[in-house]
XYZ file of C-alpha atoms in Angstrom:
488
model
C 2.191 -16.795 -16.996
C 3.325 -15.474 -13.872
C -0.232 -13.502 -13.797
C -2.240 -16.878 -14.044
C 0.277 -18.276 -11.077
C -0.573 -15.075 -9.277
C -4.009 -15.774 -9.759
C -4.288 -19.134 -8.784
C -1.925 -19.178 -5.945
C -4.204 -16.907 -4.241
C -7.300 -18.844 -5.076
C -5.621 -22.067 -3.653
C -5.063 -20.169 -0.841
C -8.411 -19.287 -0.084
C -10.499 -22.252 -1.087
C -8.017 -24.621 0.656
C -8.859 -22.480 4.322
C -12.501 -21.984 3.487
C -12.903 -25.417 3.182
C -10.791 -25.991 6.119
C -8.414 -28.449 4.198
C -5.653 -26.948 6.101
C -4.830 -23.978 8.285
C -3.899 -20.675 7.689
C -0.230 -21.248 8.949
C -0.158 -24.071 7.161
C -1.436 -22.870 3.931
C 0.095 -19.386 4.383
C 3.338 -21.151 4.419
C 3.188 -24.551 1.960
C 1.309 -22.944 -1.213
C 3.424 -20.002 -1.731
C 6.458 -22.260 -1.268
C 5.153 -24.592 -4.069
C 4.033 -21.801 -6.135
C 7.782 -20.366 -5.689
C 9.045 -23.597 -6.860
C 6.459 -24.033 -9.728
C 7.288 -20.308 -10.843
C 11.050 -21.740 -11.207
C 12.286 -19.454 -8.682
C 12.493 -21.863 -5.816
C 16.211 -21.304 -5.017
C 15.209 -17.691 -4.186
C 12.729 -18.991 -2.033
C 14.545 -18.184 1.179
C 15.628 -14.422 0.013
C 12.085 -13.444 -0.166
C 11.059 -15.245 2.682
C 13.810 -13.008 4.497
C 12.897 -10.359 3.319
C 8.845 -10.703 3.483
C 9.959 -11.347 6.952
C 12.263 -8.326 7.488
C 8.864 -6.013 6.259
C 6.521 -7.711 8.634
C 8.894 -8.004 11.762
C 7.954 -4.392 13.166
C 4.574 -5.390 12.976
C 4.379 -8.387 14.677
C 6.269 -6.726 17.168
C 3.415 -4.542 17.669
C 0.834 -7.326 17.407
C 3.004 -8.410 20.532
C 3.463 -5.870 22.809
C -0.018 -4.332 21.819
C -1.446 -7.753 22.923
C 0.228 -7.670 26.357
C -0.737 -4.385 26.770
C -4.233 -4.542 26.142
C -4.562 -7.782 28.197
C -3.001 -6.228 30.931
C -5.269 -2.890 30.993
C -8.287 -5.743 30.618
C -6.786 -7.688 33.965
C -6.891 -4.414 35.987
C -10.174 -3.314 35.206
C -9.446 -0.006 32.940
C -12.141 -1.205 30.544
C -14.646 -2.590 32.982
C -16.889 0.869 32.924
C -17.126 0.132 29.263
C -18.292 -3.592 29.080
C -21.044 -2.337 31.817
C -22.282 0.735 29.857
C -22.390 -2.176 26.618
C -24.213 -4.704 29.327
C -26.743 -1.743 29.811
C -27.270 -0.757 26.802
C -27.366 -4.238 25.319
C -30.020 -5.505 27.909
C -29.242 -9.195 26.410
C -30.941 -8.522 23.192
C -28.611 -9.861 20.350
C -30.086 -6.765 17.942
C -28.504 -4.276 20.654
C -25.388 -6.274 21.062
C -24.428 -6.608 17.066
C -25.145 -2.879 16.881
C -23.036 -2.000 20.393
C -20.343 -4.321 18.333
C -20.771 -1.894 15.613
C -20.634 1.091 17.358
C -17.934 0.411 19.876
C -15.801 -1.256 16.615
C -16.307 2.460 15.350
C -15.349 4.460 18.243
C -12.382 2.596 19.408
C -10.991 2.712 15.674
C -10.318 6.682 15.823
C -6.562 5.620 17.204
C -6.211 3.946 13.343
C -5.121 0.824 14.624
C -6.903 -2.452 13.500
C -5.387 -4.999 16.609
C -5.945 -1.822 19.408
C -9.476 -1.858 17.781
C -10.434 -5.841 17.503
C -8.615 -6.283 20.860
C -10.857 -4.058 22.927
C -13.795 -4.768 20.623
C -13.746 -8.469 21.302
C -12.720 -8.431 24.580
C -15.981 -6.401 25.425
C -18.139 -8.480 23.343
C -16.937 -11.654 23.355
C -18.772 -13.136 26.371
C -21.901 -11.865 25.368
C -21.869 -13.714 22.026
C -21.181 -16.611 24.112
C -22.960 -16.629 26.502
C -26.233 -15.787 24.299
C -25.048 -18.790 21.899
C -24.719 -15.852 18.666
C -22.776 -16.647 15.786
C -19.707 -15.738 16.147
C -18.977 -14.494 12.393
C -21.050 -12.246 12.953
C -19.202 -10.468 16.085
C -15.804 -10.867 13.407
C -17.724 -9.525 10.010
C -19.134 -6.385 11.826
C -16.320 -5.738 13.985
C -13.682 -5.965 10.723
C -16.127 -3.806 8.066
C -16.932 -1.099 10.953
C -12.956 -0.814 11.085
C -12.774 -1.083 7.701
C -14.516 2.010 7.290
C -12.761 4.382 9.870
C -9.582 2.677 8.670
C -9.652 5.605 6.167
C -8.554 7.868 8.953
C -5.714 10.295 7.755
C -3.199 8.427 10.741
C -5.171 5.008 9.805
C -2.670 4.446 6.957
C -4.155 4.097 3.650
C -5.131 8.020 3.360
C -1.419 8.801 4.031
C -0.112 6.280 1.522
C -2.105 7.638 -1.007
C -1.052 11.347 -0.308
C 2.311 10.364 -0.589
C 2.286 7.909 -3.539
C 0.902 10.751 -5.123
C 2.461 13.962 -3.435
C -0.604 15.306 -2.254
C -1.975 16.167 1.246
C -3.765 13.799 3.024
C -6.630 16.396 4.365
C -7.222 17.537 0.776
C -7.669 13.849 0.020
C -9.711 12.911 3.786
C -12.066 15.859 3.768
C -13.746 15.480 1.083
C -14.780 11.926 1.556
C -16.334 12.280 5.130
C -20.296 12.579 3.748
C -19.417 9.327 1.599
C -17.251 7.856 4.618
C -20.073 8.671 6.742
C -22.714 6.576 4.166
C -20.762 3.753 4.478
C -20.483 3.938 8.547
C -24.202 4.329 8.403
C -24.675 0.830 6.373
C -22.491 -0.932 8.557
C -25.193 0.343 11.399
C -28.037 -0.732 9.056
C -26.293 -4.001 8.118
C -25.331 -4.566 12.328
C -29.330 -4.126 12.555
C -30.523 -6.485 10.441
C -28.059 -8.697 11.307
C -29.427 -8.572 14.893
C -32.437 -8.970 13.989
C -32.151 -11.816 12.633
C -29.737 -13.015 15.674
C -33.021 -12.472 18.287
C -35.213 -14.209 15.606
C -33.435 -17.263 15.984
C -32.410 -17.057 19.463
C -35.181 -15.070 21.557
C -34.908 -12.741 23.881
C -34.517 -12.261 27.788
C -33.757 -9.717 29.994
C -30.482 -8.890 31.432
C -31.332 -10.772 35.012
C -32.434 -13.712 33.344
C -28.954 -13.890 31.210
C -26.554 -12.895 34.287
C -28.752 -14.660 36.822
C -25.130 -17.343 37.929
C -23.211 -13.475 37.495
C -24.952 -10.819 39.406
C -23.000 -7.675 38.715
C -20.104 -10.004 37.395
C -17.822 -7.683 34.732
C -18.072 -9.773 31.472
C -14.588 -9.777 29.914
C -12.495 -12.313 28.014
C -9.029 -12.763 29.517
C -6.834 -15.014 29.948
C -4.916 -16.556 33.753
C -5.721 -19.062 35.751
C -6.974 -16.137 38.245
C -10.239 -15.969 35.790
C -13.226 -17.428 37.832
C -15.083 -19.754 35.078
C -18.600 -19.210 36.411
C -21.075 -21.171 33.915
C -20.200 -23.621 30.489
C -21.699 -22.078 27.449
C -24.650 -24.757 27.245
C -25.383 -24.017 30.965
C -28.783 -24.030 32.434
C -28.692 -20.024 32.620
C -29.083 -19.779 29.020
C -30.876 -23.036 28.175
C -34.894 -21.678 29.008
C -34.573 -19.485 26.504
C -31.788 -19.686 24.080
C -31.097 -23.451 23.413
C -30.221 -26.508 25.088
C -26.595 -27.291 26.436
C -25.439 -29.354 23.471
C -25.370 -26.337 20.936
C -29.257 -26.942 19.430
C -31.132 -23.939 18.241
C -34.056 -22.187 20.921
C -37.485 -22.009 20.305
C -37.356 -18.615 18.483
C -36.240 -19.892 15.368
C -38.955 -20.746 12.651
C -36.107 -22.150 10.185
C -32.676 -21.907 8.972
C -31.625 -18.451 8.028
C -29.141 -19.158 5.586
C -27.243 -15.726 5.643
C -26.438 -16.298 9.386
C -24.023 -19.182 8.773
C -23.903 -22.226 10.951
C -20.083 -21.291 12.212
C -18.292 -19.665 14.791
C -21.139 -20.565 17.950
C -21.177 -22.192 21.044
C -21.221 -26.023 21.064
C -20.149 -25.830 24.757
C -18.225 -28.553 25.215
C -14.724 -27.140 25.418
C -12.987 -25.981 27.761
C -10.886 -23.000 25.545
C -14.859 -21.775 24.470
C -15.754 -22.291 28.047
C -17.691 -18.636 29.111
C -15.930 -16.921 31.395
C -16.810 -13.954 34.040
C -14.360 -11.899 35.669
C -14.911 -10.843 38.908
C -15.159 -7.173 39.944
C -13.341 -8.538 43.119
C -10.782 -10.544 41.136
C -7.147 -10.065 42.410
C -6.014 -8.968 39.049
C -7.957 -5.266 39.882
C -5.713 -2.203 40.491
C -8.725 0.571 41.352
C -6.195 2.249 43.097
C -3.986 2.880 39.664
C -7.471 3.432 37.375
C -6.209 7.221 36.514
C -2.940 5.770 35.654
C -3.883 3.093 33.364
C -6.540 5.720 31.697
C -3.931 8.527 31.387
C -1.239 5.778 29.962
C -3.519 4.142 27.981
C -4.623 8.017 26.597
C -0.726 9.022 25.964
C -0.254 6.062 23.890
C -2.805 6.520 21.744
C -2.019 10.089 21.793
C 1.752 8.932 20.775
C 0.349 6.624 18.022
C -1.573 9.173 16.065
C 1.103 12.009 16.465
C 3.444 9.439 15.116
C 6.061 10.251 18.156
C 7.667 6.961 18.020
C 7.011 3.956 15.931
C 4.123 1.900 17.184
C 6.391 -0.996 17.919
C 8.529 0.845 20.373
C 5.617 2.645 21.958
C 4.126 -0.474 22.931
C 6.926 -1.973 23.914
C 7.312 0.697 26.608
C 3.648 0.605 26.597
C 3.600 -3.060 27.962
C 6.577 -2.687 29.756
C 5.436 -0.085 32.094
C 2.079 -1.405 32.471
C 3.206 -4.659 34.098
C 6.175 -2.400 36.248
C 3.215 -0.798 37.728
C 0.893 -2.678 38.148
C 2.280 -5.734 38.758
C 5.996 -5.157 40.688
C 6.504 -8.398 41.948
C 8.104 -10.792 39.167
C 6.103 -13.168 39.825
C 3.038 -11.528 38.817
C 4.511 -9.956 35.849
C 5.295 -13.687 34.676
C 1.507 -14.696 35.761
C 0.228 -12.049 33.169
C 2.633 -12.446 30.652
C 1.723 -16.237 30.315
C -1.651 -15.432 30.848
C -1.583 -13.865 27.511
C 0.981 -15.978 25.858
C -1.242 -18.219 23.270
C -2.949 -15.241 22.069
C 0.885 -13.509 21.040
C 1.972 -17.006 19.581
C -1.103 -17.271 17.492
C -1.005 -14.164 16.220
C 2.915 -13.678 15.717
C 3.422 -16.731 14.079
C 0.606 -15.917 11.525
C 2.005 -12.819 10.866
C 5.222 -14.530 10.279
C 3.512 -17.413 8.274
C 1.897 -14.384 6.218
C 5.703 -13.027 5.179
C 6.219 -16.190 3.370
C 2.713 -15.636 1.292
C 3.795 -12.291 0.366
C 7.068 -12.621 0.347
C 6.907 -14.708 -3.058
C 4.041 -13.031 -3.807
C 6.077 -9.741 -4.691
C 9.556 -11.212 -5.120
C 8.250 -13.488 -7.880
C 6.754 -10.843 -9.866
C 3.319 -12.473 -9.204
C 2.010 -9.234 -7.709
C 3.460 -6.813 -10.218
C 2.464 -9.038 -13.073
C -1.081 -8.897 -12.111
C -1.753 -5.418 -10.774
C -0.788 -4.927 -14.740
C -2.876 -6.954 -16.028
C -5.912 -5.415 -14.550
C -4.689 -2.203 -15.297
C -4.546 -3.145 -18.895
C -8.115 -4.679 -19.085
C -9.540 -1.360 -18.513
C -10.769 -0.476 -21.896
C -9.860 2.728 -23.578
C -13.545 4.241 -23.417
C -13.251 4.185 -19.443
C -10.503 6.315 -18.836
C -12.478 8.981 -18.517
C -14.506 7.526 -15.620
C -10.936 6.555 -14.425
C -12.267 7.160 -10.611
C -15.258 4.964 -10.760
C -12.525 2.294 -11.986
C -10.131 3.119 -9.435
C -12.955 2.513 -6.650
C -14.064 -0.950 -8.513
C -10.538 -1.923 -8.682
C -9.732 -0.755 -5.320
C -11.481 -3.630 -3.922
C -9.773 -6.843 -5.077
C -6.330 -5.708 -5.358
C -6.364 -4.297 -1.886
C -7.597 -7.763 -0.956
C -5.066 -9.611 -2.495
C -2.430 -7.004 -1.976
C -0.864 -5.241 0.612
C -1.773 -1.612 1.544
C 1.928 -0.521 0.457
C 2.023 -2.794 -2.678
C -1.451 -0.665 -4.339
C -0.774 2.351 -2.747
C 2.814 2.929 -3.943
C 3.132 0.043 -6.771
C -0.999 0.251 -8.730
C -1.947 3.758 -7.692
C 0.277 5.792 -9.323
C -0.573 3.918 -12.427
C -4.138 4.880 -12.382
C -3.453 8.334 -11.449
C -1.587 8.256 -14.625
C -4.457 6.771 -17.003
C -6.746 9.178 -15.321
C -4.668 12.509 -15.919
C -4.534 11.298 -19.930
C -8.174 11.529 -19.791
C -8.533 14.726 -17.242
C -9.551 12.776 -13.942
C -7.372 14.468 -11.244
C -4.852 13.081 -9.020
C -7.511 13.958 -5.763
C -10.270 12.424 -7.443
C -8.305 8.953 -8.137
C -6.892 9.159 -4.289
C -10.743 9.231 -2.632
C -11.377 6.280 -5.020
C -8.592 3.997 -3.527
C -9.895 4.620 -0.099
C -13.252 2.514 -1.529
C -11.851 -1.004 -0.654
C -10.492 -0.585 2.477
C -13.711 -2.349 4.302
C -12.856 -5.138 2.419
C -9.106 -5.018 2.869
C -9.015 -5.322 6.497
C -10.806 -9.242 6.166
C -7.543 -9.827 3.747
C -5.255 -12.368 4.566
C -2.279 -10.380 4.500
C -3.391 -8.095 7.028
C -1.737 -9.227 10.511
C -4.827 -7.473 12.720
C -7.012 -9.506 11.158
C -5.834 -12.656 12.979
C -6.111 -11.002 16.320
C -10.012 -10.792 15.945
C -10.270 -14.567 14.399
C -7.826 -15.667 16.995
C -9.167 -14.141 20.358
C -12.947 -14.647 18.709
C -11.779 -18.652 18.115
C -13.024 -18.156 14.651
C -11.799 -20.219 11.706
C -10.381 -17.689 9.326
C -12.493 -19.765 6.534
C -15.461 -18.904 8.569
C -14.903 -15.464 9.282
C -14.386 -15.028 5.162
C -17.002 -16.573 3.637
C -19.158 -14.863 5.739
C -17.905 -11.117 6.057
C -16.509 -11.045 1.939
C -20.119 -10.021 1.128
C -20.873 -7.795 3.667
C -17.758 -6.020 3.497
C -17.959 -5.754 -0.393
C -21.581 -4.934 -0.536
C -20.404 -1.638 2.096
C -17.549 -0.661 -0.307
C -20.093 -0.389 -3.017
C -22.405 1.853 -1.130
C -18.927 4.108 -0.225
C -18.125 3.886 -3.592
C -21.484 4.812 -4.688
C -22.228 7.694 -2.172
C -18.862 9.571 -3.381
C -20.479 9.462 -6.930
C -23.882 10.617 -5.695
C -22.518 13.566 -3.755
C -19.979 14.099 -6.735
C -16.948 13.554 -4.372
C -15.910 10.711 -7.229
């Protein structure tokens, strides 16, 4: 029974926010709750709410201070060389944009933090979606499966749970798995392409003067402040010629509806909060001056991160904290930023908050355990011994509809143990869990996911029904790669 609850909570859950019948707080929150109380275990309800609470507390610390820190570094210019490398590579074309959201979601990933990654990531690309009218999703879906991918790091998280769920080292597990690793970074290139390419099909194309002709040699950067110069609405005439007019209609370039670029997530322009903004390379936010310090801080913390110094909460709590001590002394200006950036940490600590409750009951119910299994259990006898194929098909919904800790310490050993009956090693059932983890970080229970919905103003609904293939269909190729080269 409490497998079938499982089950269906979690399908409530996500048919309820794809069809936008309520919001993720709001559903993140209610349905457990009811479930909780359906299960029969409603006075518990509060004790693992606690304690779902007490596990993600560090995090959406992080989420916090990480958020305040990267707006910050964003405000005084420390990414600005990047956005106008992207601008020149990019040359307005939305088939060079999707793939520079590709690529830079790849390269800024190597610290093996999702929010560090989606923060930069969006607040490079961002404007350019916008101001190009692209579908949003789109900028979400690639940015979340190219992290998925290098999420596999060995100080990303799910390579060192494995190693020690199952006591072995992380590099013996990593190594191996780069040429399949590297298959699946490769599709999410591919994928980025045609994904473009389908982007300019609709839209057209126009050169980079045409685009930036209201924002000659403006820095194109989402941020938040009142500082932020709001230099052209979304449907503005620099972008109707060729892209669309003003009210959100599609441009010329488009023969018909391309159904696998979904209608969500772009610009109807008639918001203010969607509202395209430019920040000025003369903006009073800029410290030029401190560009070395920023860098080098900015470098250390990462550096701290992936040696594992301090826990990531406390080093950006420090993090932040000295960034706005230096570069903004007065109080006043430290208040300026921090409110600047204030509905993006609300957002996106009160969803991680909301998310305790859903997993909160999830595991204290049994729900989780009861499932986990069940699948376990459907895996007939003549399988086990293709136990790491199984592991890498499996790998994929339960680190969905799990947490990374609950598969990793609670499922994987379990496999490891069917495989070893059948004389599938340990190492070989480790790479295997690694498959789902582009598909993991569009889960719902993963906090960094509502950074990237949140700062892209993308309905979570929207962002899953659209990336749940792609990231699926890029697991499979992983997953099919490590059999190919015989690393599975």
């Amino acid at each position: 029974m409490l497998t079938i609850l499982g089950f269906a909570m979690i399908a409530t859950f996500l048919v309820l926010i794809m069809m936008k019948k309520m919001s993720p707080i709001a559903a993140l929150v209610l349905i457990p709750a009811l479930f909780c109380v359906i299960v029969g275990k409603g006075a518990h309800l509060g004790d693992y709410v606690l304690e779902g609470v007490g596990q993600l507390a560090p995090t959406a610390a992080m989420l916090m201070f990480a958020i305040v820190y990267f707006g910050v570094m964003i405000d005084v210019g420390l990414f600005d060389p990047i956005v106008r490398a992207i601008l020149r590579f990019c040359k307005a074309d939305p088939m060079r944009i999707v793939v520079g959201t590709a690529v830079l979601a790849a390269i800024v990933s190597l610290d093996g933090d999702g929010s560090t990654t989606f923060m930069i990531t969006v607040s490079a690309m961002y404007p350019l979606y916008k101001r190009l009218k692209m579908s949003l999703v789109v900028l979400t879906g690639v940015a979340a499966t190219a992290n998925g991918v290098m999420n596999t790091l060995p100080w990303g998280g799910p390579t060192a749970r494995a190693a020690s769920a199952l006591k072995l080292d992380a590099a013996d597990i990593f190594v191996p798995m780069i040429p399949a690793l590297a298959v699946g970074l490769l599709f999410v290139f591919v994928l980025a392409y045609v994904l473009g390419r389908r982007e300019r099909t609709r839209l057209g194309y126009l050169s980079l003067d045409e685009v930036l002709v209201t924002e000659t040699d403006t820095v194109l950067v989402g941020a938040g402040g009142a500082d932020v110069t709001r230099t052209s609405r979304g449907g503005g005439a620099g972008t109707a010629a060729g892209f669309g007019a003003g009210d959100g209609e599609q441009g010329t370039g488009k023969a018909a509806h391309d159904a696998t670029v979904e209608e969500v997530g772009r610009d109807d322009g008639d918001t203010d909060d969607e509202t395209f903004q430019g920040l000025d390379p003369h903006r009073e936010t800029l410290r030029p001056g401190l560009y070395w310090f920023n860098a080098g801080l900015t470098v250390a913390l990462l550096a701290a991160m992936i040696m594992e110094l301090l826990p990531i909460p406390v080093l950006f709590l420090i993090g932040a904290a000295l960034a706005l001590t230096v570069n903004f002394p007065k109080m006043s200006e430290q208040k300026a930023r921090i409110a600047a950036h204030a509905d993006n940490v609300l957002n996106v600590s009160g969803m991680v908050f909301a998310a305790a409750v859903f997993t909160g009951v999830l595991t204290g119910t049994g729900m989780v355990e009861h499932m986990a299994d069940w699948l376990v259990g459907a895996i007939p006898e003549g399988m086990g011994p293709h136990m790491g194929l199984v592991t890498g098909v499996l790998s994929l919904p339960l680190t969905y509809f799990m947490s990374n800790d609950g598969f990793y310490f609670g499922v994987l050993p379990v496999l490891a143990e069917a495989g070893s009956a059948h004389g599938v090693s340990s190492l070989e059932i480790a790479r295997a869990s690694l498959v789902g983890q582009p598909l993991h970080m569009s889960s719902p229970l993963v906090p960094a996911v509502y950074v990237l919905v949140g700062m892209a103003k993308v309905e979570f609904g929207d962002h899953t029904k659209f990336t749940v293939k792609w990231a699926a269909l890029t697991c499979l190729v992983v997953l099919g790669a490590g059999i190919l080269f015989g690393i599975i």
